[in-house]
PDB file of C-alpha atoms in Angstrom:
ATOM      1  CA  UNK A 289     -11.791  -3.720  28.109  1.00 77.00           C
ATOM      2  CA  UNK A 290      -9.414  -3.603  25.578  1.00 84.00           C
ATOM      3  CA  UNK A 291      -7.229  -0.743  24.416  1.00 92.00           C
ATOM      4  CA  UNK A 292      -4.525   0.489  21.716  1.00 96.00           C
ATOM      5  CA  UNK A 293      -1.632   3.463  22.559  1.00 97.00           C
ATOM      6  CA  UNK A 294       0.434   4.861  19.518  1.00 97.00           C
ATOM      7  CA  UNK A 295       1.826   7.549  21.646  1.00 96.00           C
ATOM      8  CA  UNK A 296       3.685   9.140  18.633  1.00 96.00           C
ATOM      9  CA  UNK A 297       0.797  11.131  16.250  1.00 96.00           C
ATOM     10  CA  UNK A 298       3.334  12.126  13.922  1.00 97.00           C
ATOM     11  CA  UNK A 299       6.826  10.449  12.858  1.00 98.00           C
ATOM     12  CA  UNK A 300       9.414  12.201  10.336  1.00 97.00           C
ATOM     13  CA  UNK A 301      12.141  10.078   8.756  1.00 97.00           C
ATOM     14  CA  UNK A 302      14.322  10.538   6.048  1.00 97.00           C
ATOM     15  CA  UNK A 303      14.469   8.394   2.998  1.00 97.00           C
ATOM     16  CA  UNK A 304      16.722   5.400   4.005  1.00 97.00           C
ATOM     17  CA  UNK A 305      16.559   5.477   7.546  1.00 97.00           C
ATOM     18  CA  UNK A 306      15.029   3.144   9.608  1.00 97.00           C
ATOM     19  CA  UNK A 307      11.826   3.424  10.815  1.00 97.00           C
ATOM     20  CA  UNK A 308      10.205   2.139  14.166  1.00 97.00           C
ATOM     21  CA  UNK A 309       6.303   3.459  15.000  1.00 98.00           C
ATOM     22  CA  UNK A 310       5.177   2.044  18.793  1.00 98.00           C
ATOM     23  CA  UNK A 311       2.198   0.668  19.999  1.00 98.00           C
ATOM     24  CA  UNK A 312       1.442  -0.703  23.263  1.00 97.00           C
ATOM     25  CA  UNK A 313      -2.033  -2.619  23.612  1.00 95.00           C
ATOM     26  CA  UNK A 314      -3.974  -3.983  27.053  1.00 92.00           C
ATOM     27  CA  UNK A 315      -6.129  -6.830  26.961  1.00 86.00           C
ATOM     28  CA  UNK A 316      -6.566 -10.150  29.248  1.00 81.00           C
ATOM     29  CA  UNK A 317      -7.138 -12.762  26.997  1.00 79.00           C
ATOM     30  CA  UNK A 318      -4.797 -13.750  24.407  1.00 80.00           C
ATOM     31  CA  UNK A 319      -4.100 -11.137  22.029  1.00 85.00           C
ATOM     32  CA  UNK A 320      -4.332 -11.233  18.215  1.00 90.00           C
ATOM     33  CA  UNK A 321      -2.256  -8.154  17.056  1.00 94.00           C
ATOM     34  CA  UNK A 322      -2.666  -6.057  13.558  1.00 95.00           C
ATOM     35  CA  UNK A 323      -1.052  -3.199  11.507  1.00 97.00           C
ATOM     36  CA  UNK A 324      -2.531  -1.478   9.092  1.00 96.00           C
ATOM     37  CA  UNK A 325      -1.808   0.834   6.683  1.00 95.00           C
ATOM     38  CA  UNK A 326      -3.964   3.576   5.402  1.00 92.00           C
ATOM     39  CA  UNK A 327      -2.637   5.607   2.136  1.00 90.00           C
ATOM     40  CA  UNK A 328      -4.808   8.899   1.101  1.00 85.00           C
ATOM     41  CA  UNK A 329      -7.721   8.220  -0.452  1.00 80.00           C
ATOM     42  CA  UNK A 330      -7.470   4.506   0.243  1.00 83.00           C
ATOM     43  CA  UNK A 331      -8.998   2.037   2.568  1.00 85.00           C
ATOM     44  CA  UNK A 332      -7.019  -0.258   5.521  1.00 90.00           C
ATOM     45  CA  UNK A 333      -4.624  -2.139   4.315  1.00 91.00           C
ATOM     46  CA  UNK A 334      -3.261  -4.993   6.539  1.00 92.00           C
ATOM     47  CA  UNK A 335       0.723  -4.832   6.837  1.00 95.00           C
ATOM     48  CA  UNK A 336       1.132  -7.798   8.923  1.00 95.00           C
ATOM     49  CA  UNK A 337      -0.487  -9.705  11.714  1.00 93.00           C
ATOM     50  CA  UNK A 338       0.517 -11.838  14.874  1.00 93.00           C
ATOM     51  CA  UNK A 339      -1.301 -14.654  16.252  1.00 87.00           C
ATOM     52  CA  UNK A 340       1.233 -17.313  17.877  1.00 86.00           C
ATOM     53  CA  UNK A 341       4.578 -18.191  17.623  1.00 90.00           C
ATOM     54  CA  UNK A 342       7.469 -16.695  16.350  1.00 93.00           C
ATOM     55  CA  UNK A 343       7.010 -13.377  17.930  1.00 93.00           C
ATOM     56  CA  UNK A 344       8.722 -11.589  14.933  1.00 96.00           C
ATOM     57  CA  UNK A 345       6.194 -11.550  12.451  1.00 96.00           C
ATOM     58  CA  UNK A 346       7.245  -9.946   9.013  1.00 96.00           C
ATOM     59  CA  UNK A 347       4.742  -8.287   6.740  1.00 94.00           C
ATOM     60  CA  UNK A 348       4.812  -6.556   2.898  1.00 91.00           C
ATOM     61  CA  UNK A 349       6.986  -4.396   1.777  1.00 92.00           C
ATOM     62  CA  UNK A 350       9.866  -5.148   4.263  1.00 95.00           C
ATOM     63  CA  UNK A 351       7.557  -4.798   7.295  1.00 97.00           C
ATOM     64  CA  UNK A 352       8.012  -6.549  10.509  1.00 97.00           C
ATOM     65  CA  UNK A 353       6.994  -6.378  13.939  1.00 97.00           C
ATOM     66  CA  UNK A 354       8.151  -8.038  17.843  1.00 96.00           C
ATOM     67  CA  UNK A 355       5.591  -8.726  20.227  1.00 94.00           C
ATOM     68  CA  UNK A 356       6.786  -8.621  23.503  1.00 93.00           C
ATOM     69  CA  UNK A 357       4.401  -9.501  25.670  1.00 90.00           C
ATOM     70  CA  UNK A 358       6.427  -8.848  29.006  1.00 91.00           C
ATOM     71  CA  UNK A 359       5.887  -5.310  27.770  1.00 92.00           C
ATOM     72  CA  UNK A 360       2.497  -5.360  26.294  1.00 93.00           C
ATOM     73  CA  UNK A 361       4.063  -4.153  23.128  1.00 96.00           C
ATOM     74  CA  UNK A 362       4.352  -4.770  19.118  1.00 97.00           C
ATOM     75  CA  UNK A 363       6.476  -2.419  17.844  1.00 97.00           C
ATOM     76  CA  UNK A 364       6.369  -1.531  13.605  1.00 98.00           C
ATOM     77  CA  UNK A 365       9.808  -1.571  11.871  1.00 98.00           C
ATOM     78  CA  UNK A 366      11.681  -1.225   8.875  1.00 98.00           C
ATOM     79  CA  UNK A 367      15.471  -1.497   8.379  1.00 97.00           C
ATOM     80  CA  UNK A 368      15.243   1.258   5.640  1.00 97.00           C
ATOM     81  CA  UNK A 369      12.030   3.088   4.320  1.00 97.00           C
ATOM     82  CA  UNK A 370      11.068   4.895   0.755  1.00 96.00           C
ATOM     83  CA  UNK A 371       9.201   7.986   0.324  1.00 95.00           C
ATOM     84  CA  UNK A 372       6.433   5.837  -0.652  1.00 95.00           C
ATOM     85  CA  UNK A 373       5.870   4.329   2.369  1.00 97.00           C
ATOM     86  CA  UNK A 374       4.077   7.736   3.748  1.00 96.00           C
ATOM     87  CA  UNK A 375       1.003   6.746   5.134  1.00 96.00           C
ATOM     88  CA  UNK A 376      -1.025   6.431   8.571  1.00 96.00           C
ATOM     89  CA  UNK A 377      -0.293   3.505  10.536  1.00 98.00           C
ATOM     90  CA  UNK A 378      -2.869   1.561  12.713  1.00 97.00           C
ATOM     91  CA  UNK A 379      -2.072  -0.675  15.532  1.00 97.00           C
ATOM     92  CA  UNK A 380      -4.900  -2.975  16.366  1.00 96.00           C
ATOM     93  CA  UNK A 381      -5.802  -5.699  18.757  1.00 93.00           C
ATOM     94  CA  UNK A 382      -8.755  -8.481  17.953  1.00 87.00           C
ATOM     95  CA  UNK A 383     -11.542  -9.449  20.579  1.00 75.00           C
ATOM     96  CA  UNK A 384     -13.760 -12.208  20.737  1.00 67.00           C
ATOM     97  CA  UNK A 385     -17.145 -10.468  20.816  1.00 60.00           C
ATOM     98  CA  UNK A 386     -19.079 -13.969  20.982  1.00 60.00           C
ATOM     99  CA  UNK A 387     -19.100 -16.925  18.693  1.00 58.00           C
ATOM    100  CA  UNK A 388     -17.002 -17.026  15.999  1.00 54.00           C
ATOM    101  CA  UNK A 389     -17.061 -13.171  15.500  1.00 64.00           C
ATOM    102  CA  UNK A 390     -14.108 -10.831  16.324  1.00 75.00           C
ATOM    103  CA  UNK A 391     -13.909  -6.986  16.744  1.00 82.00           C
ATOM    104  CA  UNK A 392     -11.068  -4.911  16.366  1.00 89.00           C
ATOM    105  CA  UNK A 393      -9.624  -1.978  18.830  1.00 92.00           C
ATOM    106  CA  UNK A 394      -7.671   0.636  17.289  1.00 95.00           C
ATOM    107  CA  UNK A 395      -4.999   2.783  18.501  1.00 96.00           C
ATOM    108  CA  UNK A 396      -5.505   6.631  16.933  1.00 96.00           C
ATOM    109  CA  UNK A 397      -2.471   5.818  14.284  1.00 96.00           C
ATOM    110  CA  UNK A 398       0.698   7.174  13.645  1.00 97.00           C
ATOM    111  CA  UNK A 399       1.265   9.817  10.334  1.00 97.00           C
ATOM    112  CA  UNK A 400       4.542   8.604   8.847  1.00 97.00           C
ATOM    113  CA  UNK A 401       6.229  11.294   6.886  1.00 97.00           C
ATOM    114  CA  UNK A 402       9.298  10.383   4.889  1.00 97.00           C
ATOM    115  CA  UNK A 403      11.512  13.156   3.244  1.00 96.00           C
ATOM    116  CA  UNK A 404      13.927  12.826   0.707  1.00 90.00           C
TER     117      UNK A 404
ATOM    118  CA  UNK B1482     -10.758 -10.347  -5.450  1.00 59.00           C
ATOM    119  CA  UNK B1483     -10.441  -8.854  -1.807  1.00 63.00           C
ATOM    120  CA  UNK B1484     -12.465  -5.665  -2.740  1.00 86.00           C
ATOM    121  CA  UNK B1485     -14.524  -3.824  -0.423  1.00 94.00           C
ATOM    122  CA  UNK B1486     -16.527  -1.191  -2.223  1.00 95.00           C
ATOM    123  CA  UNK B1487     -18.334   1.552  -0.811  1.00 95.00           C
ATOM    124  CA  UNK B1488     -20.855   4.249  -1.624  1.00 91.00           C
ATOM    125  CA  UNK B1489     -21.051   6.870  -2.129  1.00 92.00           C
ATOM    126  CA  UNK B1490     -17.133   8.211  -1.507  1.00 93.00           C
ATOM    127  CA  UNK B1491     -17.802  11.756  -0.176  1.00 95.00           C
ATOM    128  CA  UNK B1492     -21.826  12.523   0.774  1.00 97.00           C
ATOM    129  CA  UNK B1493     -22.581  15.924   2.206  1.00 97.00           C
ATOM    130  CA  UNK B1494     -25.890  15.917   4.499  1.00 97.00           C
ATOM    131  CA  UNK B1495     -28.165  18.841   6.122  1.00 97.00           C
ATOM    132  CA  UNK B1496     -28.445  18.641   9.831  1.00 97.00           C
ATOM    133  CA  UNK B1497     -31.839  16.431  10.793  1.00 96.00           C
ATOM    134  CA  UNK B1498     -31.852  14.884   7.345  1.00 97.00           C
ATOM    135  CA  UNK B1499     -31.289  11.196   6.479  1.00 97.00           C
ATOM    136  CA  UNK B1500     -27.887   9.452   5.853  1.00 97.00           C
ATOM    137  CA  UNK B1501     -27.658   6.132   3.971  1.00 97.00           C
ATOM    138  CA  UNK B1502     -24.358   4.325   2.991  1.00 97.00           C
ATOM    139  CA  UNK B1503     -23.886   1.197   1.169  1.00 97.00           C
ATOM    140  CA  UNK B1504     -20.804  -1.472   1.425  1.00 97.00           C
ATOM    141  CA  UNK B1505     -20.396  -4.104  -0.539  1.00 97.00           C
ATOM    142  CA  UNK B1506     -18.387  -7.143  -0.818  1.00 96.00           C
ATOM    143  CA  UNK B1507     -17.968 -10.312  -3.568  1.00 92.00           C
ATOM    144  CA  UNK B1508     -16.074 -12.429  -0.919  1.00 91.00           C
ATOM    145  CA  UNK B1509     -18.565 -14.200   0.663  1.00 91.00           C
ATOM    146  CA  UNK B1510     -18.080 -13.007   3.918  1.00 93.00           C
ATOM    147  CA  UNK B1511     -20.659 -13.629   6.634  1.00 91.00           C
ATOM    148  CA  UNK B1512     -19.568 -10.857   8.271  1.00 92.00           C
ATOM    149  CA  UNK B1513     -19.317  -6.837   7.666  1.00 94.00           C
ATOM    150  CA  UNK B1514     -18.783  -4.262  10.118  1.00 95.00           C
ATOM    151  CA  UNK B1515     -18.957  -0.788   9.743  1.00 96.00           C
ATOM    152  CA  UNK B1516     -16.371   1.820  11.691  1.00 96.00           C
ATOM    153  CA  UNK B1517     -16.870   5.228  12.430  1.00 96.00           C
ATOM    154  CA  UNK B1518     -13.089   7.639  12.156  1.00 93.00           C
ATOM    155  CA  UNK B1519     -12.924  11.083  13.292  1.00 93.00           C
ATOM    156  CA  UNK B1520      -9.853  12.994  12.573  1.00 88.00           C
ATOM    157  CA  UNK B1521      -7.011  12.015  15.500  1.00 87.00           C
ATOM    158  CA  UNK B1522      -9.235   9.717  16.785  1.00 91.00           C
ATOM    159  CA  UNK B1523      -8.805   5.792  16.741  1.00 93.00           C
ATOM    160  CA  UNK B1524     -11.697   4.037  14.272  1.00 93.00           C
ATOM    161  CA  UNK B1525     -14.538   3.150  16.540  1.00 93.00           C
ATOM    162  CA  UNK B1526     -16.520  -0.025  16.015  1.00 92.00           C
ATOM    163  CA  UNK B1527     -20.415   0.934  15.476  1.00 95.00           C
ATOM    164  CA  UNK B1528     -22.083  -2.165  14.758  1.00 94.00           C
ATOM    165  CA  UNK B1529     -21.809  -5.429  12.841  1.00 92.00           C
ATOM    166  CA  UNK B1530     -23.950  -8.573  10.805  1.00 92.00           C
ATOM    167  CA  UNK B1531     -22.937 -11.868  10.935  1.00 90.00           C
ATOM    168  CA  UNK B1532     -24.870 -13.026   8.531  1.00 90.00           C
ATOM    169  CA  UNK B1533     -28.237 -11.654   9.142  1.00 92.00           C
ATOM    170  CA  UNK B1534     -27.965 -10.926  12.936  1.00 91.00           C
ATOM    171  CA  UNK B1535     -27.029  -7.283  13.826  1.00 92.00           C
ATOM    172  CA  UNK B1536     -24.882  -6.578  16.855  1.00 90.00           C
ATOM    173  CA  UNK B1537     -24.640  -2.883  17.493  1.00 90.00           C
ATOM    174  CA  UNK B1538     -22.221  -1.299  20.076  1.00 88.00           C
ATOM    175  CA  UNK B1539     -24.013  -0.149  23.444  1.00 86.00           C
ATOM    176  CA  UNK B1540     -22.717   3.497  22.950  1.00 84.00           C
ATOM    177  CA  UNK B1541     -24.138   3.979  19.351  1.00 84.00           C
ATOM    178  CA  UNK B1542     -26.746   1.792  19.527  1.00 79.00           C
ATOM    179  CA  UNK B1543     -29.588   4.401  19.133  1.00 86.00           C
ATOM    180  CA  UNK B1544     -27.575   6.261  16.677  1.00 91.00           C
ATOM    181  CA  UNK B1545     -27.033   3.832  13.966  1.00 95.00           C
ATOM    182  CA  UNK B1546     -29.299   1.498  12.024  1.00 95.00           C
ATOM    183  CA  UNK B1547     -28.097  -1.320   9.854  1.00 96.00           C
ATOM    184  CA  UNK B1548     -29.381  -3.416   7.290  1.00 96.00           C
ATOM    185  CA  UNK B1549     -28.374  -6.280   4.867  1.00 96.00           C
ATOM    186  CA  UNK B1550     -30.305  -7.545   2.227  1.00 95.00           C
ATOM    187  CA  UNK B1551     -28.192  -9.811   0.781  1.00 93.00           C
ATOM    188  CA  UNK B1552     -24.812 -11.542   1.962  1.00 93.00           C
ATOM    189  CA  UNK B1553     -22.575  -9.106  -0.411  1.00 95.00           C
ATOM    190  CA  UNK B1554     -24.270  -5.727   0.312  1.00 96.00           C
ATOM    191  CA  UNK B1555     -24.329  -3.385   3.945  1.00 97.00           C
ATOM    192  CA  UNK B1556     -25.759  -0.307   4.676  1.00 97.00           C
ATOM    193  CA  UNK B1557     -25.635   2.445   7.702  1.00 97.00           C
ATOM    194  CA  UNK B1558     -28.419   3.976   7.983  1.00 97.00           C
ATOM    195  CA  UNK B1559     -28.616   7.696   9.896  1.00 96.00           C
ATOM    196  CA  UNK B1560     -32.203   9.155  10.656  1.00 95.00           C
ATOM    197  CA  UNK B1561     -31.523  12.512  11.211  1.00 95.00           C
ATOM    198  CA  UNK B1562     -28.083  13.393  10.704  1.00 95.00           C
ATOM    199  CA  UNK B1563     -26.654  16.050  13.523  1.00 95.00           C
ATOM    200  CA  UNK B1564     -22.866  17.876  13.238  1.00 97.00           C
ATOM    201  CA  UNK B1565     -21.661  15.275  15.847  1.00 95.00           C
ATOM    202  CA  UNK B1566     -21.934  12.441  12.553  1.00 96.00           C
ATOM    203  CA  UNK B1567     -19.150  13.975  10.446  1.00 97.00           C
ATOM    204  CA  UNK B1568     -16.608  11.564   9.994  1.00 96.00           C
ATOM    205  CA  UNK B1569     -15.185   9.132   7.804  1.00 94.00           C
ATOM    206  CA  UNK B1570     -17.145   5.375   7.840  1.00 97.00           C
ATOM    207  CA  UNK B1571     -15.207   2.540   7.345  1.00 96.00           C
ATOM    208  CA  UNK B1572     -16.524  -0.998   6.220  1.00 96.00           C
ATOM    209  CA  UNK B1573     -15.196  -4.226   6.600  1.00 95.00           C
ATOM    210  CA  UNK B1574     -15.667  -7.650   6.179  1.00 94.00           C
ATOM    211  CA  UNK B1575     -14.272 -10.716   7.430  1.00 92.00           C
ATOM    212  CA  UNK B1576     -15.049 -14.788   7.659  1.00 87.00           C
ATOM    213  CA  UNK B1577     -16.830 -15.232  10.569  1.00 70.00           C
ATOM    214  CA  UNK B1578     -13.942 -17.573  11.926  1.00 74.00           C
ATOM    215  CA  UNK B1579     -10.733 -15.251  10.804  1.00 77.00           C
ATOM    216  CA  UNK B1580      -9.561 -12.564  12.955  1.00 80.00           C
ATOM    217  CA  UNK B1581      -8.678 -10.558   9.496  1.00 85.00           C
ATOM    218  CA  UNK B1582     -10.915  -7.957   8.235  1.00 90.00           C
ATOM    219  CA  UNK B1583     -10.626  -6.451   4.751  1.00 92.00           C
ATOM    220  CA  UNK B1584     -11.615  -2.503   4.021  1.00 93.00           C
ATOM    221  CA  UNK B1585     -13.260  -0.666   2.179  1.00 93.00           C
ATOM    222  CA  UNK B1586     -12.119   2.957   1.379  1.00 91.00           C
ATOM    223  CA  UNK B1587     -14.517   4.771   3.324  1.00 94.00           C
ATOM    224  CA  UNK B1588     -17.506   7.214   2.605  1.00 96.00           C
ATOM    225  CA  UNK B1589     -16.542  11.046   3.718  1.00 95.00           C
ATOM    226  CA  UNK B1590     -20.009  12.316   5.384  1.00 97.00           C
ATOM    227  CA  UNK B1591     -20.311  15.933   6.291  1.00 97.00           C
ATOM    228  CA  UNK B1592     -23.317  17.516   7.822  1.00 97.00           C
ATOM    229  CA  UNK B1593     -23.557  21.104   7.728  1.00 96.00           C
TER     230      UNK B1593
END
């Protein structure tokens, strides 16, 4: 079965700095790879997604992520984040769960506090 | 328009009582899904309809009902709500051949 670590619960950065949240993911197959990004009182947003290919995907607001699949990993990062981008961060990986249909595994997410 | 809308935002619930929660979507979407998040826990799939057929997960299966009237609307259905069944629920939706799923922002449930 498939699974999602974010081992960090909780990241603090200042304004400016660079950011990078971790998630490590185990699954068989071929694995389709997600962040999200949840704001208070809002829904999942996706940030950026990796199918194939390049392995550095970029996303919105200056988002990217590697996926390293030697390392079962697809590290979040930003060269320089703003106070607005405080949020929970998801790291998910896709399934085939028959057909056409596909089901997503979470990690628990990372809280990303940024101070001034 | 890549809204997901759900009702009602925050419902509180008595212990043994019934829950019902509606999603809807204007996408088209065969598919909608519906999560279940607990605080510093990772969303958990519950069940989902592609187009009319219901798949629910083996671990909630007797927990959750589902039904979907039309393509655009969802609901999760609780028959008697216990303190285990406070969380956040989640709904998606996604075409049935993308990997992408759009959200909704969630209904708060607490049972007291």
């Amino acid at each position: 079965a498939q699974s999602v670590t974010q081992p960090d619960a909780r990241v603090t950065v200042s304004e400016g700095a660079s950011l990078q949240l971790r998630c490590k993911y185990s699954y068989s197959g071929t694995p389709y790879l997600f962040w999200y990004v949840q704001y208070p009182r809002q829904g999942l947003q996706l940030l950026l997604k990796y199918y194939s290919g390049d392995p550095v995907v970029q996303g919105v607001n200056g988002f990217e992520a590697e996926f390293i699949k030697s390392n079962s990993s697809f590290h979040l990062r930003k060269a320089s984040v703003h106070w607005s981008d405080s949020a929970v961060y998801f790291c998910a990986v896709s399934s085939n769960s028959g057909g056409s249909n596909y089901k997503l595994t979470f990690g628990k997410g990372t809280l990303l506090t940024v101070t001034p | 328009d890549t809204t997901v809308k759900q009702n009602p935002r925050y419902k509180l619930a008595r212990v043994g009582k019934p829950v019902n929660l509606i999603c809807s979507q204007t996408m088209n979407h065969d598919t909608m899904y519906w999560y279940q998040k607990k605080p510093n826990q990772a969303p958990k799939l519950l069940l989902f309809y592609y187009d009319k057929i219901l798949n629910r997960e083996a671990d909630t299966f007797e927990k959750f009902q589902s039904s979907r009237p039309n393509n655009s609307f969802c609901s999760l259905y609780i028959g008697s709500a216990g303190l285990e069944y406070s969380a956040m629920y989640l709904c998606a939706s996604s075409r049935g051949d993308s990997y992408e799923q759009y959200f909704g922002p969630g209904t708060r449930l607490t049972v007291l």
